Each structure stands twice: as structure tokens, then as C-alpha cells.
Amino acid sequence: MANREQVRRAVIRVVTSLLNLIIGPAGAWMALGINGIAVYIAIHTMTRWVVAEALSSDESASRRGYRLSPLLLFIAGIIPLAYDEWVSFVVAVPFLLGSFEGAYWSAFHGFRKSGNTDGERISVKRFQRYEVASTVIAALLVIWLKNQDMVNYGGVIASTFALVAYLIPMEEMLGQKSIAISTLQTWSENAIRGRIVTGSLGTISYLSVWSMRIVSLETGGIALLGGMVAASKLIGYIISEINDSRRTPGDADLANWRIGNYLALFGIISMAVTLSLSLEVEFLFAYLFCTCGTSGILHPLEVRFAGEFLAGEGGSIGLRERIKFRTQAKVLLSYSLLLTPAIIYFERIPNTSVLLLPVLTLAGVCCILNLHPRTIHVMRFRQFA
């Protein structure tokens, strides 16, 4: 990818981390507790999916959405200052963040690939390095703001960085290349494999992250939340780098796939056990293993593997991201339908253990299926860039 776009991505990663750690779920929690988080999740998840689908139907619309998306982050950072009511934290912020993610991610990897001259493996490794570094920077910034009792300035800082990201000019060469790089044959054998990879890992990440956020907000607040995310992602990145340096590319991919899923499975099982025993702090340490496997190891593999399976010149836009967002929306809708009778009967959302144990079980099943011999067979014999 062109250097300017990678720098823009690093700045945006800091912005989204600040907003998610200070204003996003934390603000919804402070406003309405678990009810606020439930509404936040629903608005964020559905908006992200709808926006991604809408903008991906036309390449010019997708390009404009990508280019203007940092302005949504700018507004999300300042709107609670202008209107400090629950509706800002529970409705407006998740709508803006979901709209940003739908607009940005449906086009980002198209731009990354169109500007890539070093090969997909190198390009994704560079992308992951920037992701890890910017996540650590954002976590340290949040911890510093917390210690200095300056958390209220987090939104202003995030908005400032978002404006900087918007003002970074795009490389002219990217305007001349198509970002419609996904296949139109969405039910071909390879496309189905791509759907399985991105849908499975998207489900694991989605369910484990929101489980961690809910428990973390109950237990330790934003500083602990940010530190856990950054540390676990860094550890996973180090593990994947060690494997890459000691093995051939194909063997390293297979080893990282197995290690990442085993770490995620171990973390999810430990999260379920500690949650059942009401060991909230231990639950968060268990999440360290899970996100080490997902964000640190499996995410870059998913970008390459699913991207390869779903590739197709002159095809659709952002197919991998749209499949992931659609799968997460389906999971949310399905679980909401299953949970509705209990909410109606008890006249409230169930306690944390009852709420999260089913979703952790589903995430664990996805990990087990990713480790199935047939899945490993596909990963072993498929050659990737």
C-alpha cells in the first residue's frame, strides 16, 4: 500500500482505540449500564453491516465513503461534548462508529492491494506491524490520561487525530486503480472456503471482544481494558513473527493457524470457567490468551487466506469485510431472538454469566471447527502469496 494510506490507517487506529476505550462502550455503560451496552452493540453492528453493503454497490461511492470516513470519527469524538446526554453515548456514537467501519473497511484492503508492489505476505505483515504499534500507543495514551485524571480530554484528542487523518492527501496512483478485487462467484468452491475462514474468525473475535468489554467495564474500567487489548495483541504478533522466522512460509502459516486457534480455544474455555465461578479478574487474564490468538496471530492470516479465496479481478468490492459484518449481524439477531423470551419473563437482561456463556460456547465451537482435520487439509495444500 502507498505510504500515506498506511500512515492514515495508523492514525485512525489510534483514534478508534481512544473512542472505543473512552467514549464508546465505556460511555454507554456509564449512561445506562448493561442496557446501554446492549443498545450500543445492536446499533453499531447493524449500522456497520448496512453501510458496508450500501457503499460497496458502487465503486465511486465506496471511494468517497472511504475518503470521508475519518470525519465520522471527528464527529463521534466531539458530539458528547456538545450534547452530554445518554442518547449521545448509547445511540449517536455507535451509529457514527458503525458507519465509519462500514465505509472504511469495505474499501481499505482494496486500496491496500491495489497499491501493493511487494507481495501480499509482506503487505499484510506491514499492515499488522502498524496495527500492533498503533494499538499499543493508544493504550498507553489512555492509561496516561487515566492516571493524570484527564480522561475527559480523550474525545478532543481523538477528534484532533481524526481530522489529521482526513487531511492526509491520498496517493494519486490509487485513484487510477480499481478496488473491486473480490469475486462475483460468491458460491464457488473457493468463495465458500473464504466465507468459512472470515465468518468463523469474525464470529470468534466479535463474541470474545464484547464478552471481554462487558466484564472489563464491570471490573476495571477503561485503563484495564486498553492494557489487555494491547498486551495480548503484541504477544500474539511476537509469536507469529518467531514462527515466520524459523519456518518456510507455508509451514509458518499452518503453525500459526493451529497455535492461534488453540490459544483462542484455551482462552475461551478459561473465560467460560472463570465467568461461571464469578472470577472476573481471572476472566480478563483468560481473555489475554484468546485475543493473543485472534488479533495477534489469526487476523493477518484471515486477511490473506480469505482474501485469496475471495479474489477476483473486476468483481465486487470489500467482499471479505461484508461477509464478516453480515455474519456478525446474523449472530446478533439470532441471539437476540433466543434471548427475548428470557428478557420478557424476567423483565430485565440476564446476569453476566447467563448472558455470555452461550456466546462463548459458540466461539469455542468455531475454534474447534477451525482445527478440524479437513480445515487443516485446506490450509496445508492451498498456496498463498
Coordinates of C-alpha atoms in Angstrom, one line a residue, residues 175-366:
G175 CA -7.2 6.9 -7.9
Q176 CA -6.3 5.1 -11.1
K177 CA -6.7 1.5 -9.9
S178 CA -9.8 -0.4 -9.2
I179 CA -10.7 -1.6 -5.7
A180 CA -13.3 -4.1 -7.0
I181 CA -10.9 -7.0 -6.4
S182 CA -13.3 -9.6 -5.0
T183 CA -15.0 -12.4 -7.0
L184 CA -18.6 -12.2 -8.2
Q185 CA -18.8 -16.0 -8.0
T186 CA -19.7 -15.9 -4.3
W187 CA -20.8 -19.6 -4.1
S188 CA -17.8 -21.1 -5.9
E189 CA -15.7 -23.7 -4.0
N190 CA -13.0 -21.1 -3.2
A191 CA -15.5 -18.5 -2.2
I192 CA -17.2 -20.9 0.2
R193 CA -13.8 -21.6 1.8
G194 CA -13.3 -17.9 2.1
R195 CA -16.7 -17.4 3.7
I196 CA -15.9 -20.1 6.2
V197 CA -12.5 -18.6 7.2
T198 CA -13.7 -15.0 7.5
G199 CA -17.1 -15.9 9.0
S200 CA -15.5 -18.2 11.6
L201 CA -12.8 -15.9 12.8
G202 CA -15.1 -12.9 12.6
T203 CA -17.5 -14.7 14.9
I204 CA -14.8 -15.7 17.4
S205 CA -13.4 -12.2 17.6
Y206 CA -16.8 -10.5 17.8
L207 CA -18.1 -12.6 20.6
S208 CA -14.9 -12.7 22.7
V209 CA -14.3 -9.0 22.4
W210 CA -17.7 -8.0 23.5
S211 CA -17.6 -10.5 26.3
M212 CA -14.4 -9.0 27.5
R213 CA -15.6 -5.5 27.2
I214 CA -18.7 -6.2 29.3
V215 CA -16.7 -7.9 32.1
S216 CA -13.9 -5.4 32.0
L217 CA -16.3 -2.4 32.3
E218 CA -17.8 -4.2 35.4
T219 CA -14.4 -4.8 36.9
G220 CA -11.6 -2.5 35.9
G221 CA -12.7 0.3 33.6
I222 CA -11.0 1.7 30.5
A223 CA -7.4 1.6 31.6
L224 CA -7.5 -2.2 32.2
L225 CA -9.5 -2.7 29.0
G226 CA -6.9 -0.9 26.9
G227 CA -3.9 -2.6 28.5
M228 CA -5.4 -6.0 28.0
V229 CA -6.1 -5.5 24.3
A230 CA -2.6 -4.0 23.6
A231 CA -0.6 -6.6 25.6
S232 CA -2.4 -9.6 24.1
K233 CA -2.1 -8.4 20.6
L234 CA 1.6 -7.7 20.9
I235 CA 2.3 -11.1 22.4
G236 CA 0.4 -12.8 19.5
Y237 CA 2.3 -10.8 17.0
I238 CA 5.6 -11.8 18.5
I239 CA 4.6 -15.5 18.4
S240 CA 3.7 -15.3 14.7
E241 CA 7.0 -13.5 13.9
I242 CA 9.0 -16.2 15.6
N243 CA 7.2 -18.9 13.6
D244 CA 7.8 -16.9 10.4
S245 CA 11.5 -16.6 11.1
R246 CA 12.1 -20.3 11.8
R247 CA 9.9 -22.0 9.2
T248 CA 9.1 -21.8 5.5
P249 CA 6.2 -19.6 4.6
G250 CA 3.7 -22.5 4.1
D251 CA 4.8 -24.2 7.4
A252 CA 4.7 -21.0 9.3
D253 CA 1.1 -20.3 8.1
L254 CA 0.0 -23.7 9.2
A255 CA 1.7 -23.5 12.6
N256 CA 0.3 -20.0 13.2
W257 CA -3.2 -21.2 12.2
R258 CA -3.0 -24.0 14.7
I259 CA -1.4 -22.0 17.5
G260 CA -3.8 -19.1 17.1
N261 CA -6.9 -21.3 17.3
Y262 CA -5.5 -23.3 20.2
L263 CA -4.8 -20.1 22.1
A264 CA -8.2 -18.7 21.3
L265 CA -9.9 -22.0 22.3
F266 CA -7.9 -22.2 25.6
G267 CA -8.7 -18.6 26.3
I268 CA -12.5 -19.0 25.6
I269 CA -12.7 -22.2 27.7
S270 CA -10.9 -20.4 30.6
M271 CA -13.2 -17.4 30.2
A272 CA -16.3 -19.6 30.4
V273 CA -15.0 -21.4 33.5
T274 CA -13.9 -18.2 35.4
L275 CA -17.1 -16.5 34.5
S276 CA -19.1 -19.4 35.9
L277 CA -17.1 -19.1 39.1
S278 CA -17.5 -15.3 39.2
L279 CA -13.7 -14.7 38.9
E280 CA -13.9 -11.5 36.9
V281 CA -10.2 -10.6 37.1
E282 CA -9.1 -14.2 36.1
F283 CA -11.7 -13.9 33.3
L284 CA -9.8 -10.9 31.9
F285 CA -6.5 -12.8 32.1
A286 CA -8.0 -15.7 30.2
Y287 CA -9.0 -13.2 27.5
L288 CA -5.3 -12.4 27.1
F289 CA -4.9 -15.9 25.6
C290 CA -7.9 -15.6 23.4
T291 CA -7.1 -12.2 21.8
C292 CA -3.4 -13.2 21.6
G293 CA -4.6 -15.9 19.2
T294 CA -7.3 -13.9 17.4
S295 CA -5.9 -10.4 17.0
G296 CA -2.2 -11.2 17.3
I297 CA -2.0 -14.3 15.1
L298 CA -5.2 -15.2 13.2
H299 CA -6.3 -11.8 12.0
P300 CA -3.4 -11.3 9.5
L301 CA -3.9 -14.9 8.3
E302 CA -7.6 -14.3 7.8
V303 CA -6.8 -11.2 5.7
R304 CA -4.5 -13.2 3.4
F305 CA -6.3 -16.6 3.4
A306 CA -9.9 -15.3 2.9
G307 CA -8.6 -12.6 0.6
E308 CA -7.0 -15.2 -1.6
F309 CA -10.1 -17.4 -1.7
L310 CA -12.4 -14.5 -2.5
A311 CA -10.2 -12.7 -5.0
G312 CA -11.5 -11.9 -8.5
E313 CA -10.4 -9.1 -10.8
G314 CA -13.2 -6.7 -11.7
G315 CA -15.5 -8.3 -9.3
S316 CA -17.2 -7.0 -6.1
I317 CA -16.0 -4.5 -3.5
G318 CA -15.0 -5.5 0.0
L319 CA -16.5 -8.9 -0.1
R320 CA -14.4 -10.3 2.8
E321 CA -15.4 -7.5 5.1
R322 CA -19.0 -7.6 4.1
I323 CA -19.2 -11.3 4.7
K324 CA -17.7 -10.8 8.2
F325 CA -20.1 -7.9 9.1
R326 CA -23.1 -9.9 7.7
T327 CA -22.2 -12.9 9.8
Q328 CA -21.8 -10.9 12.9
A329 CA -25.2 -9.2 12.3
K330 CA -26.8 -12.6 11.9
V331 CA -25.2 -13.9 15.1
L332 CA -26.5 -10.8 16.9
L333 CA -30.0 -11.1 15.5
S334 CA -30.2 -14.9 16.2
Y335 CA -29.0 -14.5 19.8
S336 CA -31.4 -11.6 20.4
L337 CA -34.3 -13.7 19.3
L338 CA -33.2 -16.5 21.6
L339 CA -32.8 -14.1 24.5
T340 CA -36.0 -12.2 24.1
P341 CA -38.3 -14.7 25.9
A342 CA -35.9 -14.6 29.0
I343 CA -35.9 -10.8 29.0
I344 CA -39.6 -10.6 28.8
Y345 CA -40.1 -13.2 31.5
F346 CA -37.6 -11.7 34.0
E347 CA -38.3 -8.1 32.8
R348 CA -34.5 -7.4 32.5
I349 CA -31.4 -8.6 30.8
P350 CA -30.0 -11.7 32.4
N351 CA -26.9 -11.5 34.6
T352 CA -23.5 -11.6 33.0
S353 CA -22.9 -15.3 33.3
V354 CA -26.2 -16.3 31.8
L355 CA -25.7 -13.7 29.1
L356 CA -22.2 -14.6 28.0
L357 CA -21.8 -18.3 28.5
P358 CA -23.8 -19.2 25.3
V359 CA -21.8 -16.9 23.1
L360 CA -18.5 -18.1 24.5
T361 CA -19.7 -21.7 23.7
L362 CA -20.4 -20.7 20.1
A363 CA -17.0 -19.1 19.8
G364 CA -15.3 -22.2 21.2
V365 CA -17.2 -24.4 18.6
C366 CA -15.8 -22.2 15.9

